[in-house]
């Protein structure tokens, strides 16, 4: 008996213990309204607080040791750079053919004693490949059979082999220039690139090979760099027919360069490789007309789908620029936030709050000045925006596709480069900075791995890591499953007999709408085959077909007389949205964050317009908020609002939407998928619920 | 030299004991308990280019102990050895510990016993405890005995009660203590000086229990040990602070110097070190001001005179270096010769010898305060006197 009793009590204990979490869950579900309000508010406030929570960056990898060696870049190298710059400008002016500069560069590289070759390719237009998201490897099969010979692009490449290295690793330096319209700053950037090569060709400390790619960016620098990288990583066999055709075509067309090729032999076209790439630097010079206090450096790092290079690479560039060369480092910021008065007000409020918080506990490192907050917000916004867009901010993005850490370093002098003194001081600083970065990366023993890959920058020396920025997002989407459960259980409780499988009906509706969205996302592939010309016609055709399909979907739904209450529909829709957002947060966090800020309030608030509520005021409030959210969360509307907010004053054409979508898919941005597979169906379902023809709690009817 | 050194008295008493009563068979124990050889185990526990300074530390110390008289055969050098021929090295096949590049530590005669990936915790423990695979050559073994003074120097990256070995494993403080205990049990040392230059080096000594162990670390718990300076030409830090100031101390000394361990320990200035050097002395019996640094960092200056070949080992040493802990700058090593003891002497000869010894001792005590030259003069005088008497007697 006693034993039995004991067993009983222990069982009861187990039950009550296992029930605790259930009870907590039930409590949350029961108060889902309060929970969702609190969570949404907390999530958005925490998101706004991100600039306050940013930490200072630090160099995490011990091996890098930036700035520990004195730069050897001297006035001799400045002279080299000047020589090449002048030569390019003189010859480029004389002959505007695309290959003149490449030939000149190769002469210079060979004279320094480095290996050199020409890289040739035929540019291709980016096409819509519905199944090519995440894999940017477009095969070479779609090369035109008979390419017109004038469209070849010729890049000069120089390789310095590390004298005592094993040739297994490489640092890549890229200087894009436009061969058709070579500007002065292009020539200067080539000059810097060459002076670095001429310096590194006789140093003894190289452990990694150095590859210098002078990329002809006549048809876009990204494409040039990307095709060079493709050739670098893809096996190319010497017997490949297309290459021979290329060669023949090239030589015929440029008869004046024939003698040159004869002298150099065919060797000059043999693609040479060095080891795997440790890091890549894209070097650019922007000549500004207005005067500034100091020379400045802008760092661009965002690659496709919000991928970032390792934070250490940005750190060393920033450290060397600020603490060694005295440059001003800038990263992109959205000007709207810099000027917006509400941000300033928020900053002042936060300043007061943080000083108060510091009085409470001096250990909290939360103090931020209003100006810092405004700057941090603007920079963070730009960081999130460019990551969310999923489009690389420069040719460094091409490297990220091969898991190579790369940044674009854009230098701008303090005044015009035509001034001799300004130019030589500028060349000295940039040269030393790049030498320092290369030497630091040269010290690296492994791939960059110590520091963060997932982060936002709020200033050149401040970052918000994944561990911090996931929290607001988590809080923001936490009410979704709770509200879904609340809706489901309330609906199930009310109709016990047949309601248990009723949600399948709702799931069918949600599934069909998602199917429709998927078809809509693939429509451009079909539309591109049609003889349409203007972007606006594309947009209207796309919209028309999509709406047709939507009507057909609803016809099917109507004919099969699927009717589930709006509550169940909302519950399933919320579950789908929560799953979609969680998945997207793994693929591209920024997109998910921005999307969640629009979708989550809409999903939580949406109610049928005809649903009766007690007060007139409450009903009006509900209606207006629903309507406002539905308008804002509609992707084209959101785009329009963003455009007017952020100062693009040009008149708005419906063709813009097509172009915008085109940008997204041509860069293989996952944002396109998110918008059409998650955001759009969610919006349609919300609209569906809003227009639901019900009176009171209709589900019983 | 106003006060007599107690250890000296002890020594003499021992000698008397030996001479008067102890049979020769028993002499082995006293022979062993005497300090008669020096060993050094120098370990650099890190690798990779950015740890250049650790290898430079170890090589500098290697050079110092060699200069002070420990031969290569008695130095076990464990090094990752990936600096000199590193492709990042501006000066191929050279290693420097100073930015002035005056001294190439990787010059001639650097004998690395354990190299590269051989520097493991296992090999380190095997070297200390002497449990080797039979195939390991003698040159890679620590062949010390109960009369050995061992210097164990380690540098690398450490933490609270551990020392990292090449980023892959770690030596914990109780591992070290265990190894030292085994060494003590196996009579592998008489005295052991452990010198560690890592962060939180002091914590590595927490578990030590064996007597005769003296430990010194570069930093206390919670402190970091810092590098001394950066060579902007090579682009790395080339030496650690603790080692740098240790070397600075030894640069002033030569093989015959009498600087004491306490003067070495007092030379560390926490301000220049940027950490607090820590000594653990509770296991060590001798007073530090009377122990010369050369008893660990140098070699015993001792010549064993033997009458016949192959007898040396069975005979206790007759000469002894007398250490004069001189504050007055009297840095000298006095070597006292004592006559040989005949092995198969009968009682008479023994007694005679004993008298002779007593007489000599008396003489020695008498002339304790005078220098060797005076002793020599007296001795010479006596000999002349004896010669005249003997010739007069013969005549």
JSON list of C-alpha atoms in Angstrom, two decimals, chain A residues 353-483:
[
{"chain": "A", "resi": 353, "resn": "UNK", "atom": "CA", "xyz": [18.28, 58.17, -20.02]},
{"chain": "A", "resi": 354, "resn": "UNK", "atom": "CA", "xyz": [21.76, 56.74, -20.32]},
{"chain": "A", "resi": 355, "resn": "UNK", "atom": "CA", "xyz": [23.23, 59.39, -18.03]},
{"chain": "A", "resi": 356, "resn": "UNK", "atom": "CA", "xyz": [20.53, 58.47, -15.53]},
{"chain": "A", "resi": 357, "resn": "UNK", "atom": "CA", "xyz": [21.32, 54.80, -15.97]},
{"chain": "A", "resi": 358, "resn": "UNK", "atom": "CA", "xyz": [24.97, 55.57, -15.39]},
{"chain": "A", "resi": 359, "resn": "UNK", "atom": "CA", "xyz": [24.11, 57.24, -12.12]},
{"chain": "A", "resi": 360, "resn": "UNK", "atom": "CA", "xyz": [22.35, 54.07, -11.06]},
{"chain": "A", "resi": 361, "resn": "UNK", "atom": "CA", "xyz": [25.18, 51.77, -12.01]},
{"chain": "A", "resi": 362, "resn": "UNK", "atom": "CA", "xyz": [28.47, 53.25, -13.18]},
{"chain": "A", "resi": 363, "resn": "UNK", "atom": "CA", "xyz": [29.50, 49.91, -14.65]},
{"chain": "A", "resi": 364, "resn": "UNK", "atom": "CA", "xyz": [26.95, 50.14, -17.44]},
{"chain": "A", "resi": 365, "resn": "UNK", "atom": "CA", "xyz": [28.73, 51.31, -20.50]},
{"chain": "A", "resi": 366, "resn": "UNK", "atom": "CA", "xyz": [25.72, 52.82, -22.13]},
{"chain": "A", "resi": 367, "resn": "UNK", "atom": "CA", "xyz": [26.56, 56.46, -22.44]},
{"chain": "A", "resi": 368, "resn": "UNK", "atom": "CA", "xyz": [26.01, 57.85, -25.85]},
{"chain": "A", "resi": 369, "resn": "UNK", "atom": "CA", "xyz": [25.77, 61.41, -26.97]},
{"chain": "A", "resi": 370, "resn": "UNK", "atom": "CA", "xyz": [22.93, 62.59, -29.09]},
{"chain": "A", "resi": 371, "resn": "UNK", "atom": "CA", "xyz": [25.21, 63.26, -32.06]},
{"chain": "A", "resi": 372, "resn": "UNK", "atom": "CA", "xyz": [26.70, 59.78, -31.75]},
{"chain": "A", "resi": 373, "resn": "UNK", "atom": "CA", "xyz": [23.26, 58.28, -31.68]},
{"chain": "A", "resi": 374, "resn": "UNK", "atom": "CA", "xyz": [22.15, 60.14, -34.79]},
{"chain": "A", "resi": 375, "resn": "UNK", "atom": "CA", "xyz": [25.30, 59.14, -36.64]},
{"chain": "A", "resi": 376, "resn": "UNK", "atom": "CA", "xyz": [25.04, 55.58, -35.37]},
{"chain": "A", "resi": 377, "resn": "UNK", "atom": "CA", "xyz": [21.43, 55.32, -36.48]},
{"chain": "A", "resi": 378, "resn": "UNK", "atom": "CA", "xyz": [22.18, 56.66, -39.94]},
{"chain": "A", "resi": 379, "resn": "UNK", "atom": "CA", "xyz": [25.10, 54.29, -40.37]},
{"chain": "A", "resi": 380, "resn": "UNK", "atom": "CA", "xyz": [23.20, 51.35, -38.95]},
{"chain": "A", "resi": 381, "resn": "UNK", "atom": "CA", "xyz": [20.30, 52.11, -41.25]},
{"chain": "A", "resi": 382, "resn": "UNK", "atom": "CA", "xyz": [22.59, 52.09, -44.25]},
{"chain": "A", "resi": 383, "resn": "UNK", "atom": "CA", "xyz": [24.24, 48.90, -43.05]},
{"chain": "A", "resi": 384, "resn": "UNK", "atom": "CA", "xyz": [20.87, 47.20, -42.66]},
{"chain": "A", "resi": 385, "resn": "UNK", "atom": "CA", "xyz": [19.57, 48.63, -45.91]},
{"chain": "A", "resi": 386, "resn": "UNK", "atom": "CA", "xyz": [22.48, 47.38, -48.02]},
{"chain": "A", "resi": 387, "resn": "UNK", "atom": "CA", "xyz": [22.43, 44.00, -46.35]},
{"chain": "A", "resi": 388, "resn": "UNK", "atom": "CA", "xyz": [18.68, 43.72, -46.79]},
{"chain": "A", "resi": 389, "resn": "UNK", "atom": "CA", "xyz": [18.85, 44.66, -50.42]},
{"chain": "A", "resi": 390, "resn": "UNK", "atom": "CA", "xyz": [21.14, 41.72, -51.00]},
{"chain": "A", "resi": 391, "resn": "UNK", "atom": "CA", "xyz": [23.01, 43.53, -53.73]},
{"chain": "A", "resi": 392, "resn": "UNK", "atom": "CA", "xyz": [26.78, 43.88, -53.30]},
{"chain": "A", "resi": 393, "resn": "UNK", "atom": "CA", "xyz": [28.03, 47.42, -52.88]},
{"chain": "A", "resi": 394, "resn": "UNK", "atom": "CA", "xyz": [31.01, 46.90, -55.13]},
{"chain": "A", "resi": 395, "resn": "UNK", "atom": "CA", "xyz": [33.13, 44.35, -56.92]},
{"chain": "A", "resi": 396, "resn": "UNK", "atom": "CA", "xyz": [34.26, 42.93, -53.59]},
{"chain": "A", "resi": 397, "resn": "UNK", "atom": "CA", "xyz": [30.93, 41.12, -53.63]},
{"chain": "A", "resi": 398, "resn": "UNK", "atom": "CA", "xyz": [32.22, 38.82, -56.36]},
{"chain": "A", "resi": 399, "resn": "UNK", "atom": "CA", "xyz": [34.86, 37.49, -53.96]},
{"chain": "A", "resi": 400, "resn": "UNK", "atom": "CA", "xyz": [32.32, 36.64, -51.32]},
{"chain": "A", "resi": 401, "resn": "UNK", "atom": "CA", "xyz": [30.78, 34.11, -53.69]},
{"chain": "A", "resi": 402, "resn": "UNK", "atom": "CA", "xyz": [34.00, 32.15, -53.31]},
{"chain": "A", "resi": 403, "resn": "UNK", "atom": "CA", "xyz": [34.14, 32.70, -49.54]},
{"chain": "A", "resi": 404, "resn": "UNK", "atom": "CA", "xyz": [36.98, 35.16, -49.90]},
{"chain": "A", "resi": 405, "resn": "UNK", "atom": "CA", "xyz": [36.95, 38.12, -47.54]},
{"chain": "A", "resi": 406, "resn": "UNK", "atom": "CA", "xyz": [37.10, 41.31, -49.54]},
{"chain": "A", "resi": 407, "resn": "UNK", "atom": "CA", "xyz": [36.48, 45.00, -49.07]},
{"chain": "A", "resi": 408, "resn": "UNK", "atom": "CA", "xyz": [36.48, 47.98, -51.33]},
{"chain": "A", "resi": 409, "resn": "UNK", "atom": "CA", "xyz": [38.69, 50.80, -50.15]},
{"chain": "A", "resi": 410, "resn": "UNK", "atom": "CA", "xyz": [37.72, 54.03, -51.79]},
{"chain": "A", "resi": 411, "resn": "UNK", "atom": "CA", "xyz": [40.18, 56.84, -51.23]},
{"chain": "A", "resi": 412, "resn": "UNK", "atom": "CA", "xyz": [39.41, 60.45, -51.77]},
{"chain": "A", "resi": 413, "resn": "UNK", "atom": "CA", "xyz": [42.03, 63.17, -51.44]},
{"chain": "A", "resi": 414, "resn": "UNK", "atom": "CA", "xyz": [41.46, 66.28, -49.41]},
{"chain": "A", "resi": 415, "resn": "UNK", "atom": "CA", "xyz": [41.51, 68.43, -52.50]},
{"chain": "A", "resi": 416, "resn": "UNK", "atom": "CA", "xyz": [42.00, 68.01, -56.21]},
{"chain": "A", "resi": 417, "resn": "UNK", "atom": "CA", "xyz": [44.69, 65.53, -57.27]},
{"chain": "A", "resi": 418, "resn": "UNK", "atom": "CA", "xyz": [45.98, 67.93, -59.89]},
{"chain": "A", "resi": 419, "resn": "UNK", "atom": "CA", "xyz": [47.91, 69.60, -57.14]},
{"chain": "A", "resi": 420, "resn": "UNK", "atom": "CA", "xyz": [51.37, 68.00, -57.11]},
{"chain": "A", "resi": 421, "resn": "UNK", "atom": "CA", "xyz": [51.86, 68.14, -53.35]},
{"chain": "A", "resi": 422, "resn": "UNK", "atom": "CA", "xyz": [48.41, 66.89, -52.55]},
{"chain": "A", "resi": 423, "resn": "UNK", "atom": "CA", "xyz": [48.88, 64.01, -54.93]},
{"chain": "A", "resi": 424, "resn": "UNK", "atom": "CA", "xyz": [52.22, 62.80, -53.65]},
{"chain": "A", "resi": 425, "resn": "UNK", "atom": "CA", "xyz": [51.12, 63.01, -50.02]},
{"chain": "A", "resi": 426, "resn": "UNK", "atom": "CA", "xyz": [47.94, 61.19, -50.95]},
{"chain": "A", "resi": 427, "resn": "UNK", "atom": "CA", "xyz": [49.82, 58.50, -52.85]},
{"chain": "A", "resi": 428, "resn": "UNK", "atom": "CA", "xyz": [52.19, 58.00, -49.94]},
{"chain": "A", "resi": 429, "resn": "UNK", "atom": "CA", "xyz": [49.34, 57.56, -47.48]},
{"chain": "A", "resi": 430, "resn": "UNK", "atom": "CA", "xyz": [47.28, 55.22, -49.61]},
{"chain": "A", "resi": 431, "resn": "UNK", "atom": "CA", "xyz": [50.31, 53.19, -50.60]},
{"chain": "A", "resi": 432, "resn": "UNK", "atom": "CA", "xyz": [51.39, 52.79, -47.01]},
{"chain": "A", "resi": 433, "resn": "UNK", "atom": "CA", "xyz": [47.90, 51.85, -45.92]},
{"chain": "A", "resi": 434, "resn": "UNK", "atom": "CA", "xyz": [47.59, 49.17, -48.56]},
{"chain": "A", "resi": 435, "resn": "UNK", "atom": "CA", "xyz": [51.08, 47.88, -47.85]},
{"chain": "A", "resi": 436, "resn": "UNK", "atom": "CA", "xyz": [50.15, 47.71, -44.17]},
{"chain": "A", "resi": 437, "resn": "UNK", "atom": "CA", "xyz": [46.94, 45.81, -44.84]},
{"chain": "A", "resi": 438, "resn": "UNK", "atom": "CA", "xyz": [48.75, 43.40, -47.15]},
{"chain": "A", "resi": 439, "resn": "UNK", "atom": "CA", "xyz": [51.52, 42.85, -44.64]},
{"chain": "A", "resi": 440, "resn": "UNK", "atom": "CA", "xyz": [48.99, 42.24, -41.91]},
{"chain": "A", "resi": 441, "resn": "UNK", "atom": "CA", "xyz": [47.02, 39.75, -43.98]},
{"chain": "A", "resi": 442, "resn": "UNK", "atom": "CA", "xyz": [50.33, 38.21, -45.00]},
{"chain": "A", "resi": 443, "resn": "UNK", "atom": "CA", "xyz": [50.93, 37.38, -41.34]},
{"chain": "A", "resi": 444, "resn": "UNK", "atom": "CA", "xyz": [47.71, 35.42, -41.25]},
{"chain": "A", "resi": 445, "resn": "UNK", "atom": "CA", "xyz": [48.11, 31.69, -40.79]},
{"chain": "A", "resi": 446, "resn": "UNK", "atom": "CA", "xyz": [44.56, 30.55, -41.39]},
{"chain": "A", "resi": 447, "resn": "UNK", "atom": "CA", "xyz": [41.50, 31.90, -43.10]},
{"chain": "A", "resi": 448, "resn": "UNK", "atom": "CA", "xyz": [39.92, 34.84, -41.34]},
{"chain": "A", "resi": 449, "resn": "UNK", "atom": "CA", "xyz": [37.83, 33.18, -38.67]},
{"chain": "A", "resi": 450, "resn": "UNK", "atom": "CA", "xyz": [38.40, 34.83, -35.33]},
{"chain": "A", "resi": 451, "resn": "UNK", "atom": "CA", "xyz": [36.11, 37.80, -35.64]},
{"chain": "A", "resi": 452, "resn": "UNK", "atom": "CA", "xyz": [32.48, 38.19, -36.60]},
{"chain": "A", "resi": 453, "resn": "UNK", "atom": "CA", "xyz": [30.90, 37.49, -39.95]},
{"chain": "A", "resi": 454, "resn": "UNK", "atom": "CA", "xyz": [27.42, 38.55, -38.85]},
{"chain": "A", "resi": 455, "resn": "UNK", "atom": "CA", "xyz": [27.33, 42.14, -37.71]},
{"chain": "A", "resi": 456, "resn": "UNK", "atom": "CA", "xyz": [26.11, 45.62, -38.47]},
{"chain": "A", "resi": 457, "resn": "UNK", "atom": "CA", "xyz": [28.38, 48.62, -38.32]},
{"chain": "A", "resi": 458, "resn": "UNK", "atom": "CA", "xyz": [27.15, 51.71, -36.51]},
{"chain": "A", "resi": 459, "resn": "UNK", "atom": "CA", "xyz": [30.41, 53.57, -37.03]},
{"chain": "A", "resi": 460, "resn": "UNK", "atom": "CA", "xyz": [33.73, 52.58, -38.63]},
{"chain": "A", "resi": 461, "resn": "UNK", "atom": "CA", "xyz": [34.89, 51.41, -35.23]},
{"chain": "A", "resi": 462, "resn": "UNK", "atom": "CA", "xyz": [31.61, 50.22, -33.73]},
{"chain": "A", "resi": 463, "resn": "UNK", "atom": "CA", "xyz": [29.67, 47.10, -34.43]},
{"chain": "A", "resi": 464, "resn": "UNK", "atom": "CA", "xyz": [26.54, 45.31, -33.33]},
{"chain": "A", "resi": 465, "resn": "UNK", "atom": "CA", "xyz": [27.09, 41.61, -33.32]},
{"chain": "A", "resi": 466, "resn": "UNK", "atom": "CA", "xyz": [24.66, 38.84, -34.12]},
{"chain": "A", "resi": 467, "resn": "UNK", "atom": "CA", "xyz": [24.28, 38.04, -30.44]},
{"chain": "A", "resi": 468, "resn": "UNK", "atom": "CA", "xyz": [22.81, 41.46, -29.82]},
{"chain": "A", "resi": 469, "resn": "UNK", "atom": "CA", "xyz": [20.75, 42.13, -32.89]},
{"chain": "A", "resi": 470, "resn": "UNK", "atom": "CA", "xyz": [19.00, 38.77, -32.82]},
{"chain": "A", "resi": 471, "resn": "UNK", "atom": "CA", "xyz": [17.36, 39.68, -29.51]},
{"chain": "A", "resi": 472, "resn": "UNK", "atom": "CA", "xyz": [15.05, 42.44, -30.80]},
{"chain": "A", "resi": 473, "resn": "UNK", "atom": "CA", "xyz": [14.10, 40.22, -33.70]},
{"chain": "A", "resi": 474, "resn": "UNK", "atom": "CA", "xyz": [13.39, 37.31, -31.40]},
{"chain": "A", "resi": 475, "resn": "UNK", "atom": "CA", "xyz": [11.24, 39.46, -29.17]},
{"chain": "A", "resi": 476, "resn": "UNK", "atom": "CA", "xyz": [9.45, 40.86, -32.18]},
{"chain": "A", "resi": 477, "resn": "UNK", "atom": "CA", "xyz": [8.42, 37.53, -33.65]},
{"chain": "A", "resi": 478, "resn": "UNK", "atom": "CA", "xyz": [7.81, 35.80, -30.32]},
{"chain": "A", "resi": 479, "resn": "UNK", "atom": "CA", "xyz": [4.10, 36.82, -30.16]},
{"chain": "A", "resi": 480, "resn": "UNK", "atom": "CA", "xyz": [3.40, 35.22, -33.53]},
{"chain": "A", "resi": 481, "resn": "UNK", "atom": "CA", "xyz": [3.22, 31.59, -32.33]},
{"chain": "A", "resi": 482, "resn": "UNK", "atom": "CA", "xyz": [1.50, 32.67, -29.12]},
{"chain": "A", "resi": 483, "resn": "UNK", "atom": "CA", "xyz": [-1.23, 34.54, -30.96]}
]
